[in-house]
Short mmCIF file of C-alpha atoms in Angstrom, two decimals:
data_model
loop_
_atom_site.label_atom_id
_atom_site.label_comp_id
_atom_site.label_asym_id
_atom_site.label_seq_id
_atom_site.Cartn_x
_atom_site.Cartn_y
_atom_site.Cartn_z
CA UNK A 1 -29.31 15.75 34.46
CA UNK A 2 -29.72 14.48 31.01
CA UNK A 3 -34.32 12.74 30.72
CA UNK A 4 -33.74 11.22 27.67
CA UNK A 5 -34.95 8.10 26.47
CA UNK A 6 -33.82 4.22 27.10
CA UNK A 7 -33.69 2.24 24.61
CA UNK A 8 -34.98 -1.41 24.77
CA UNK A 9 -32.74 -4.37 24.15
CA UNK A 10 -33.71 -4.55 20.80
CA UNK A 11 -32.76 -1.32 19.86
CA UNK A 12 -29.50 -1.93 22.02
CA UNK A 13 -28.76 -4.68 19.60
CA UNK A 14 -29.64 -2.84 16.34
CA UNK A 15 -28.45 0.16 17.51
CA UNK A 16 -31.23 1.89 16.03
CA UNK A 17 -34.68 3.06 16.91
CA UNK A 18 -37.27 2.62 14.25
CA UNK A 19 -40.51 3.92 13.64
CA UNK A 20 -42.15 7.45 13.08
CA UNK A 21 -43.47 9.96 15.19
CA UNK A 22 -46.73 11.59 14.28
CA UNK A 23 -46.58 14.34 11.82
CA UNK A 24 -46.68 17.93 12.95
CA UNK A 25 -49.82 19.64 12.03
CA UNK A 26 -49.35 22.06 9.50
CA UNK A 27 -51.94 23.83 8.01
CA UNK A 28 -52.57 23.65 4.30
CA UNK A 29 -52.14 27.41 3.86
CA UNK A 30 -48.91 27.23 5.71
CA UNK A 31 -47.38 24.94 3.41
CA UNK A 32 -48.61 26.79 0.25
CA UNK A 33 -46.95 30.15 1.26
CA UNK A 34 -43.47 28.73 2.79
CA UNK A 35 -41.79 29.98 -0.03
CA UNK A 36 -43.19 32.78 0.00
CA UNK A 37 -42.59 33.94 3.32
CA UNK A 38 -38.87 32.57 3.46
CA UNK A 39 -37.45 32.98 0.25
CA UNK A 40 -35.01 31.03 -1.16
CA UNK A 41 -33.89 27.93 0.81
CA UNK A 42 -30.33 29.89 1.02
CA UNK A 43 -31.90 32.92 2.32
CA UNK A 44 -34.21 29.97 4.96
CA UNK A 45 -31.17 28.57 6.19
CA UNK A 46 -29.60 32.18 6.90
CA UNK A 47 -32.84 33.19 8.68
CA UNK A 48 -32.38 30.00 11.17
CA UNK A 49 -28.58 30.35 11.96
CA UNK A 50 -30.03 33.95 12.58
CA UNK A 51 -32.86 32.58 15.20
CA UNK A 52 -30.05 30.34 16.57
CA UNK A 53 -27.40 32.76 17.21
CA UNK A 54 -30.00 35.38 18.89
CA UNK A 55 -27.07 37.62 20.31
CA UNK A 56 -24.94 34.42 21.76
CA UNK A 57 -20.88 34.22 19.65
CA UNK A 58 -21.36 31.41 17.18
CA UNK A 59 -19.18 28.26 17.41
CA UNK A 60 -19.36 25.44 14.15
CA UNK A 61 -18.66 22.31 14.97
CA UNK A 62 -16.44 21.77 11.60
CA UNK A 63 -15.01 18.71 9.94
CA UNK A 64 -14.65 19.64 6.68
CA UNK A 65 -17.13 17.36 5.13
CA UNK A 66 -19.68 18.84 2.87
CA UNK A 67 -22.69 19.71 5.23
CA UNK A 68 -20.28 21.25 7.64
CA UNK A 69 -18.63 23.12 5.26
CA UNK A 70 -22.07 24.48 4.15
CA UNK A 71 -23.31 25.80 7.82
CA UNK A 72 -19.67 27.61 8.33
CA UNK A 73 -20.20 29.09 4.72
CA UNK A 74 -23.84 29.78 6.02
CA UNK A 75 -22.89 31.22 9.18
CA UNK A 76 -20.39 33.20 8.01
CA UNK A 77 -22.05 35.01 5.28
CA UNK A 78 -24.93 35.85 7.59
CA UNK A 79 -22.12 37.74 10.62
CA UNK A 80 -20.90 39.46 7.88
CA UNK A 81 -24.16 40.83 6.80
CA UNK A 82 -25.07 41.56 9.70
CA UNK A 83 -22.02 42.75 11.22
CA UNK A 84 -21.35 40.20 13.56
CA UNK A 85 -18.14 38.17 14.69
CA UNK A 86 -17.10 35.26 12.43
CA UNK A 87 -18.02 32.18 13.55
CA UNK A 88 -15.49 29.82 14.93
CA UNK A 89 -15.14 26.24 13.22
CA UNK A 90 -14.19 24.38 15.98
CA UNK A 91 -12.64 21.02 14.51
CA UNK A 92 -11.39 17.43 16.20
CA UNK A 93 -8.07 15.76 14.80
CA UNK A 94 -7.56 12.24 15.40
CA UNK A 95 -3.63 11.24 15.43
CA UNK A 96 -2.96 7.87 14.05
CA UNK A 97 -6.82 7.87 12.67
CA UNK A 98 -5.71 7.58 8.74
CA UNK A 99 -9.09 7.45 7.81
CA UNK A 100 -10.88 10.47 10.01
CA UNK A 101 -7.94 13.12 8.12
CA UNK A 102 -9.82 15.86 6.20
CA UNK A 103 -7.53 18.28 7.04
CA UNK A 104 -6.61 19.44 3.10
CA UNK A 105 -10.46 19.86 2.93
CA UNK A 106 -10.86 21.99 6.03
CA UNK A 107 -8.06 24.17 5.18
CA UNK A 108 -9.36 24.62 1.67
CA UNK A 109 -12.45 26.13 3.28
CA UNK A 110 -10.99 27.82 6.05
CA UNK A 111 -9.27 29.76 3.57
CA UNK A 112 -11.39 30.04 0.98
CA UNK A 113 -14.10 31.67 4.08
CA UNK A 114 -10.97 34.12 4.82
CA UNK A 115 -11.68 32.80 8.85
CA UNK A 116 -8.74 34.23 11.40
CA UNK A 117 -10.23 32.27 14.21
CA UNK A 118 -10.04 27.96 14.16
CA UNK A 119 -10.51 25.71 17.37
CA UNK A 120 -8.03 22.66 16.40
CA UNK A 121 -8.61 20.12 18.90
CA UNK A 122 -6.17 17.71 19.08
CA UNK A 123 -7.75 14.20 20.47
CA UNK A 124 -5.77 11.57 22.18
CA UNK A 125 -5.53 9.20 24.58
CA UNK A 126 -8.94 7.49 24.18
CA UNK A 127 -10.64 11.26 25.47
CA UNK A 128 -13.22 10.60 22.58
CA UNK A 129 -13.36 6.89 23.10
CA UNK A 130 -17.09 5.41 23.61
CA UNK A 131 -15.15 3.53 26.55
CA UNK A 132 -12.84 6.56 27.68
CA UNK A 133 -12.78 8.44 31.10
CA UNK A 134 -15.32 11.14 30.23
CA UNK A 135 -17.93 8.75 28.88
CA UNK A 136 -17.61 6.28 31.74
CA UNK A 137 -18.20 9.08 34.04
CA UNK A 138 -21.63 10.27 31.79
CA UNK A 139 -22.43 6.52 31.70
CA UNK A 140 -22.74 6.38 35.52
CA UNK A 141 -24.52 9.59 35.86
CA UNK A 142 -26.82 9.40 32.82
CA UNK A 143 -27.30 5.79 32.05
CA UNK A 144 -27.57 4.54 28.42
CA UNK A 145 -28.43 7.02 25.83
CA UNK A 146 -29.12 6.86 22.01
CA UNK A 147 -26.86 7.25 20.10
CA UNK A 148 -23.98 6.29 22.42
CA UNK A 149 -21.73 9.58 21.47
CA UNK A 150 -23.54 11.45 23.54
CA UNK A 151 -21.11 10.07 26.22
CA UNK A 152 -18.22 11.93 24.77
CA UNK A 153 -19.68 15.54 24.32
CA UNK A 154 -19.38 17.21 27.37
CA UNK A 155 -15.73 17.83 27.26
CA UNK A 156 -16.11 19.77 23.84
CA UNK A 157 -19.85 21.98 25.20
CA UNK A 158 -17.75 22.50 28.31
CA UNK A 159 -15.17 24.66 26.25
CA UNK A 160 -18.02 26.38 23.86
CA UNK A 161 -20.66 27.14 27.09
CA UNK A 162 -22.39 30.48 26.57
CA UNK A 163 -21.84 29.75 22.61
CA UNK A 164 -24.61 29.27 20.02
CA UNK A 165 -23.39 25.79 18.46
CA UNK A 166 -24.21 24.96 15.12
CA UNK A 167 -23.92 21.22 13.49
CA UNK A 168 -24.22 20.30 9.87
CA UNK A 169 -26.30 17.13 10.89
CA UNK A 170 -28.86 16.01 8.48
CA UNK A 171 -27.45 16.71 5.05
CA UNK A 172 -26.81 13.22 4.29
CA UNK A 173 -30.34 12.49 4.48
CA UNK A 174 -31.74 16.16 3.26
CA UNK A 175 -29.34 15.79 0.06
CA UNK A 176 -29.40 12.15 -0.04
CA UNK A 177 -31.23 9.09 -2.31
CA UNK A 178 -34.98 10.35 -1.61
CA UNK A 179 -37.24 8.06 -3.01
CA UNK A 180 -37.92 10.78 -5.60
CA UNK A 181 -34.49 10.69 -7.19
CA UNK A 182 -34.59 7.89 -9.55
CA UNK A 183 -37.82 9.12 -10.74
CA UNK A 184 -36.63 12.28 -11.48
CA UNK A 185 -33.19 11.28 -13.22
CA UNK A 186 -35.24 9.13 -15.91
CA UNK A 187 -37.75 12.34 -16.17
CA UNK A 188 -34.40 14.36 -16.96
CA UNK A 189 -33.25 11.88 -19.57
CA UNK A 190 -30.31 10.88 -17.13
CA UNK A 191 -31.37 7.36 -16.33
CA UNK A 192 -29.91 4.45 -18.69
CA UNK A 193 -32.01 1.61 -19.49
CA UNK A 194 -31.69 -1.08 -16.93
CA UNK A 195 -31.23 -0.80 -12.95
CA UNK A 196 -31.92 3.79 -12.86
CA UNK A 197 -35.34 2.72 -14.95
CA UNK A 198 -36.10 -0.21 -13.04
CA UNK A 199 -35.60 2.15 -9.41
CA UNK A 200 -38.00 4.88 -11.10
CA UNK A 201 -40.41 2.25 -11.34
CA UNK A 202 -40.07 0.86 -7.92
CA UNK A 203 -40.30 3.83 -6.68
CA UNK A 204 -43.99 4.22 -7.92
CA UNK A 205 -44.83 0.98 -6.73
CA UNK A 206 -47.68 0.79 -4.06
CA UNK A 207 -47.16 0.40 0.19
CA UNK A 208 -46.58 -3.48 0.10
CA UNK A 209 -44.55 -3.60 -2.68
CA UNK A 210 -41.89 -0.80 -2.07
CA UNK A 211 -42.14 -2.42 1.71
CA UNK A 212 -41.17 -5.90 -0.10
CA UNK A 213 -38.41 -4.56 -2.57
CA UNK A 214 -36.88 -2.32 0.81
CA UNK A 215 -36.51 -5.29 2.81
CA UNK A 216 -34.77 -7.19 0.39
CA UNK A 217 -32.01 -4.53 0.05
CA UNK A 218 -32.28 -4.26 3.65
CA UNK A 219 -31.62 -7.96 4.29
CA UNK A 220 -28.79 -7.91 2.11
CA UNK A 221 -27.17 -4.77 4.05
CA UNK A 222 -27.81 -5.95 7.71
CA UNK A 223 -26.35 -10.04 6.81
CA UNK A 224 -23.18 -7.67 7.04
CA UNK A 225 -23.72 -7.76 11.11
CA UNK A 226 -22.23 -10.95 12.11
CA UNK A 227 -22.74 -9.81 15.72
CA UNK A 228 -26.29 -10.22 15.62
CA UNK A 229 -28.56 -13.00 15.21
CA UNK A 230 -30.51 -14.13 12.66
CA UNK A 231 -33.77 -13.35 14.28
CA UNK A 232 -32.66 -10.13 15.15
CA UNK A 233 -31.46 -8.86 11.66
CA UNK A 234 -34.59 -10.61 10.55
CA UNK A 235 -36.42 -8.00 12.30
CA UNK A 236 -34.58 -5.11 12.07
CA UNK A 237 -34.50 -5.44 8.31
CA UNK A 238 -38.25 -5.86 8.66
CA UNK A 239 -38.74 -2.54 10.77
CA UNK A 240 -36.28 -0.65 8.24
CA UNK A 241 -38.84 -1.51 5.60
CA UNK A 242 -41.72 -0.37 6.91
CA UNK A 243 -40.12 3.11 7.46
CA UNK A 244 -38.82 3.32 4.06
CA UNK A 245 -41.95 2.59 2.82
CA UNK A 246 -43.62 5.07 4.23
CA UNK A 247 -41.87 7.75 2.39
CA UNK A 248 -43.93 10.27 0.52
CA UNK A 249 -42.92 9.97 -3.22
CA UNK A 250 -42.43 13.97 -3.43
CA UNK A 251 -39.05 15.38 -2.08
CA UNK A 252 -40.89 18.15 -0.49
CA UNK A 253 -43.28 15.45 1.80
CA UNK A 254 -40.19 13.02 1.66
CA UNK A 255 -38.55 16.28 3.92
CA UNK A 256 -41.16 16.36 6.55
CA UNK A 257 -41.28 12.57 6.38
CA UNK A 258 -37.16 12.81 7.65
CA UNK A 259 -38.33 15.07 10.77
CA UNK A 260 -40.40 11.87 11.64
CA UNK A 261 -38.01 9.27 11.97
CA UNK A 262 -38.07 8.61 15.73
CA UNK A 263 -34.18 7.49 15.66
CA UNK A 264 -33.61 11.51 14.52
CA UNK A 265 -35.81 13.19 16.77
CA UNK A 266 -34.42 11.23 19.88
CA UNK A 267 -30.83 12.09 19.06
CA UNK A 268 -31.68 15.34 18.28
CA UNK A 269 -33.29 16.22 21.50
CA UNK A 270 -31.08 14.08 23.59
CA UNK A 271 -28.05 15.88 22.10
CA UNK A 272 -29.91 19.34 22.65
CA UNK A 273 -30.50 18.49 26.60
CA UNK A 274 -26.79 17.75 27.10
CA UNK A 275 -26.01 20.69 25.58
CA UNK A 276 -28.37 22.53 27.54
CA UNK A 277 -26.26 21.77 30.89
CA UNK A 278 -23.69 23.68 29.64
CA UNK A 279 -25.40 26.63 29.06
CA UNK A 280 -24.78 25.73 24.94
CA UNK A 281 -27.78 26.71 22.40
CA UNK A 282 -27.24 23.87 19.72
CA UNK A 283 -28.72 24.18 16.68
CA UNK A 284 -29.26 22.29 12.76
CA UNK A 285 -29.65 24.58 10.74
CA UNK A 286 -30.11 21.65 7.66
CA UNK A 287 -32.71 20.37 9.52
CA UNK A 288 -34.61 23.33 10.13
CA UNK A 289 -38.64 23.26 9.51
CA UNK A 290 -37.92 26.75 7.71
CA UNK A 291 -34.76 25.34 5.75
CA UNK A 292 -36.75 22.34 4.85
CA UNK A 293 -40.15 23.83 3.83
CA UNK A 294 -38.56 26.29 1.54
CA UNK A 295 -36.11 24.03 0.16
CA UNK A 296 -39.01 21.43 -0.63
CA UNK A 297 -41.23 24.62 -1.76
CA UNK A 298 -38.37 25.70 -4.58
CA UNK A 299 -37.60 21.92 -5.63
CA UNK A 300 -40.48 19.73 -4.98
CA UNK A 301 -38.86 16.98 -6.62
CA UNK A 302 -35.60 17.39 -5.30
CA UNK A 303 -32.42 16.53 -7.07
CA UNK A 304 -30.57 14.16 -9.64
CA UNK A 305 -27.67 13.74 -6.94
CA UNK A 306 -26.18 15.25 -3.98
CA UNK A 307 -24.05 17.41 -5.81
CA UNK A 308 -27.03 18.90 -7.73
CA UNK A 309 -28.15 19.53 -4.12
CA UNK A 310 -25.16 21.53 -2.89
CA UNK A 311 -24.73 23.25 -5.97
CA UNK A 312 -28.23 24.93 -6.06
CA UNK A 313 -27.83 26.05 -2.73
CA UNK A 314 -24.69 26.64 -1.28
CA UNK A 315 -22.89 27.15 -4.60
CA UNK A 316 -22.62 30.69 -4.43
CA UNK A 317 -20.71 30.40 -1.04
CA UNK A 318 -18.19 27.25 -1.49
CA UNK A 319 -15.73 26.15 -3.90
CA UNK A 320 -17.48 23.66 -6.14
CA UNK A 321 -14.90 21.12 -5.25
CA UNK A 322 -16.56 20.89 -2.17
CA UNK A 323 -19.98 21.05 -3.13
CA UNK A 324 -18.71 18.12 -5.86
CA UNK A 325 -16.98 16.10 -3.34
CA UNK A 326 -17.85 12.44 -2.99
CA UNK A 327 -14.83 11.11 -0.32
CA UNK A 328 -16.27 10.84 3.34
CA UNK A 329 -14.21 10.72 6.60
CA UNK A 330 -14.68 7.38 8.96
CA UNK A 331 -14.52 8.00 12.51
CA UNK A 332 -15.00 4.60 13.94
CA UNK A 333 -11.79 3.98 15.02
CA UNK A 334 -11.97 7.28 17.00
CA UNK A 335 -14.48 6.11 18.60
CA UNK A 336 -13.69 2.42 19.22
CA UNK A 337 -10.20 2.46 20.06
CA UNK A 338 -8.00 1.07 23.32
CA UNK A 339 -10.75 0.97 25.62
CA UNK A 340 -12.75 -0.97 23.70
CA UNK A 341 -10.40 -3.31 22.99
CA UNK A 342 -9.25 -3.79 26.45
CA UNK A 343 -12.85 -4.29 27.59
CA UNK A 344 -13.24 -6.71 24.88
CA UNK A 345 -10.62 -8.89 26.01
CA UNK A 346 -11.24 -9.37 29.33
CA UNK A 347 -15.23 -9.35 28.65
CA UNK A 348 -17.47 -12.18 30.06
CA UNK A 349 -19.98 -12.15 27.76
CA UNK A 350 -22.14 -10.52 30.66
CA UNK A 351 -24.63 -7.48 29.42
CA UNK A 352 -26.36 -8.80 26.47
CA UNK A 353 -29.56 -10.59 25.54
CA UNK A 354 -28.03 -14.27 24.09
CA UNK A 355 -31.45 -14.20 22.41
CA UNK A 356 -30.53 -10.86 20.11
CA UNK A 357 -26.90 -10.85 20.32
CA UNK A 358 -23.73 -13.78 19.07
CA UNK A 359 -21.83 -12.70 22.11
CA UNK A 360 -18.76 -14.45 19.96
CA UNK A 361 -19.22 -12.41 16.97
CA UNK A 362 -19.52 -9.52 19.40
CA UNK A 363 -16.53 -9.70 20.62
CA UNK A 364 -14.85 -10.35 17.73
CA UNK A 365 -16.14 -7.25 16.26
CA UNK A 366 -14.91 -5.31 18.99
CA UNK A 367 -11.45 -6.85 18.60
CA UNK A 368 -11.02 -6.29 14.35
CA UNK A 369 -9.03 -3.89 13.17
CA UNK A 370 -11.77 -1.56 12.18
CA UNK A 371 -14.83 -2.17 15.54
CA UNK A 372 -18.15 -1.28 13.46
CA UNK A 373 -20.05 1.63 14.73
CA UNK A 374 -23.59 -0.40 15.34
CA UNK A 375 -22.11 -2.16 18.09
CA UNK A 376 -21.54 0.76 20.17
CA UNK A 377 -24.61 0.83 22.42
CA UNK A 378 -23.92 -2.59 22.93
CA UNK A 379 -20.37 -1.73 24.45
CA UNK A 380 -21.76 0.99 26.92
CA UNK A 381 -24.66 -2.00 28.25
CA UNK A 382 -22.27 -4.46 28.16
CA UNK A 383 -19.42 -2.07 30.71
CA UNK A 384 -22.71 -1.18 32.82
CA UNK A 385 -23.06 -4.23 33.51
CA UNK A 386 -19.66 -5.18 34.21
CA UNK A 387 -19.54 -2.02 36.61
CA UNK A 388 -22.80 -3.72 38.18
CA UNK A 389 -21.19 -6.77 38.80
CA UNK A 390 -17.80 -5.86 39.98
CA UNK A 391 -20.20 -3.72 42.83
CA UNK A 392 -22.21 -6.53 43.79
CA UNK A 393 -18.54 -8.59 44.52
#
């Protein structure tokens, strides 16, 4: 049985958990020989999908984006050196999902890997809906958890048990706009005058004012969730700002910084716990403390873009079309299809805090053409309660 954490109403309603954790201690002397003791951060990442693996097969979970692309190149190159089984990508097509198709990626690295073995699942008939049969059945038994897919895992570790799993979570924020980027694209020459000069300087601006200039952004960005109210975007733009702010101006602090975030390490350990009951080792090998430290050890400023990123790592194992990619697969709809909409409809308003959430707006969400992501914690509390009340009857 899944231990994990609750979250409070508010984070219900934001669908978010802010704050840090407290920093790991790590010895001065650790941090100076990192790259020394791993090598480059292609040779860090190979030593961790090593330390994963530890004599289990090795499963991928593979949808042809650019961070899982990377960990199947990863994985691959390190069976072969070691004379191991290939690793099996093990992807998840969506019929009638436009917008969640990356198949002419995936088969462009599938191929390009020279993999025999790929796990097509075919999903259908709302078995990955937030709503669906599965997670109503790991609603009852494990309550709320963050982030809400967690409900709809257990049919996919049920198929891989025994497996080391492997997940290219984290390389959108490991390769993505560190606070150290603008600063270091003006230092290259690659800033223009105007807005790229104006971000270097903001980002050497002191606590208050980076936490001021974040929460105006922030503002801007969470007006966009009509669901909520205006007290409650009020304060979850204000407690996205603080967290921003407290990012180190150096890519390689900004990376220990990410491990912090208390949103990551609660979906990263809830995620590993429902693995664990299926006997599944699951794994990040982006987000690994080894990956990290010598990646932040052998670019302590990081990198103009996300390409740049990719490149200097994984280059040597991807086509650069991939590594150069900038399209991204949606998988809302997936998520949020017919259930949700038929719970919408015949939904009370029962479930929510009035106080945090428009229960209107909410609904209306739910019943758009494209339901946004955020409000998916709200739709699991919401059916709990409507499960509650039909029992009480």
């Amino acid at each position: 049985m899944t231990s994990s954490y609750r979250p409070t109403a508010f984070e219900v309603a934001a669908c978010w958990l802010p704050g840090l954790v407290p920093a790991d201690p790590a010895p001065a002397a650790t941090r100076r020989t990192t790259l020394r003791r791993t090598g480059e951060p292609l040779e860090a990442i190979k030593g961790a999908v090593r330390r994963a693996a530890a004599g289990r097969p090795v499963a991928v979970t593979f949808s042809g984006g650019r961070d899982s692309s990377a960990v199947l190149a990863v994985a691959t190159a390190v069976a072969r050196e070691d004379g191991a089984p290939d690793p099996v990508p093990v992807t998840f097509r969506y019929p009638g999902v436009a917008e969640a198709d990356e198949s002419a990626w995936q088969e462009s690295v599938v191929r390009h890997l020279g993999l025999a073995t790929w796990r097509r699942i075919v999903v259908g008939g709302g078995e990955n809906d937030l709503l669906g049969e599965g997670a109503r059945e790991s609603l009852l038994r494990r309550g709320l958890l963050f982030p809400a897919t967690m409900h709809v895992k257990d049919a996919m570790l049920r198929e891989l048990r025994g497996h080391a799993v492997l997940t290219g979570e984290g390389g959108d924020e490991v390769f993505g706009d560190r606070r150290s980027r603008a600063l270091l694209r003006v230092a290259r020459g690659q800033g223009r005058v105007g807005t790229p000069r104006r971000a270097a300087l903001a980002s050497l601006l002191p606590g208050p004012g980076r936490r001021w200039r974040e929460h105006a952004a922030t503002a801007r960005s969470t007006a966009a969730l009509t669901w909520l109210t205006r007290g409650t975007t009020a304060r979850l733009a204000d407690e996205i700002a603080r967290d921003a702010a407290a990012e180190p101006l150096s890519y390689a602090r900004g990376l220990r910084w990410l491990r912090r975030r208390r949103a990551s390490r609660v979906f990263l350990d809830t995620f590993g716990q429902v693995a664990a009951e299926h006997d599944v080792a699951l794994a990040h090998p982006l987000l690994d403390d080894g990956f990290l430290g010598a990646l932040g050890a052998r670019h302590p400023w990081g990198f103009a873009d996300r390409t740049a990123g990719m490149r200097a790592v994984f280059g040597t194992l991807l086509p650069d079309a991939v590594c150069a990619r900038s399209s991204k697969a949606s998988f809302n709809r997936a998520y949020l299809g017919a259930a949700t909409r038929d719970f919408a409809v015949r939904w009370g308003g029962d479930g929510v805090d009035p106080a945090l959430v428009d229960v209107g707006g909410l609904r209306a969400a739910w019943l758009s053409g494209f339901p946004p992501g955020p409000t998916s914690l709200l739709l699991q509390q919401a059916w709990l309660a409507s499960v509650g009340a039909e029992a009480a009857r």
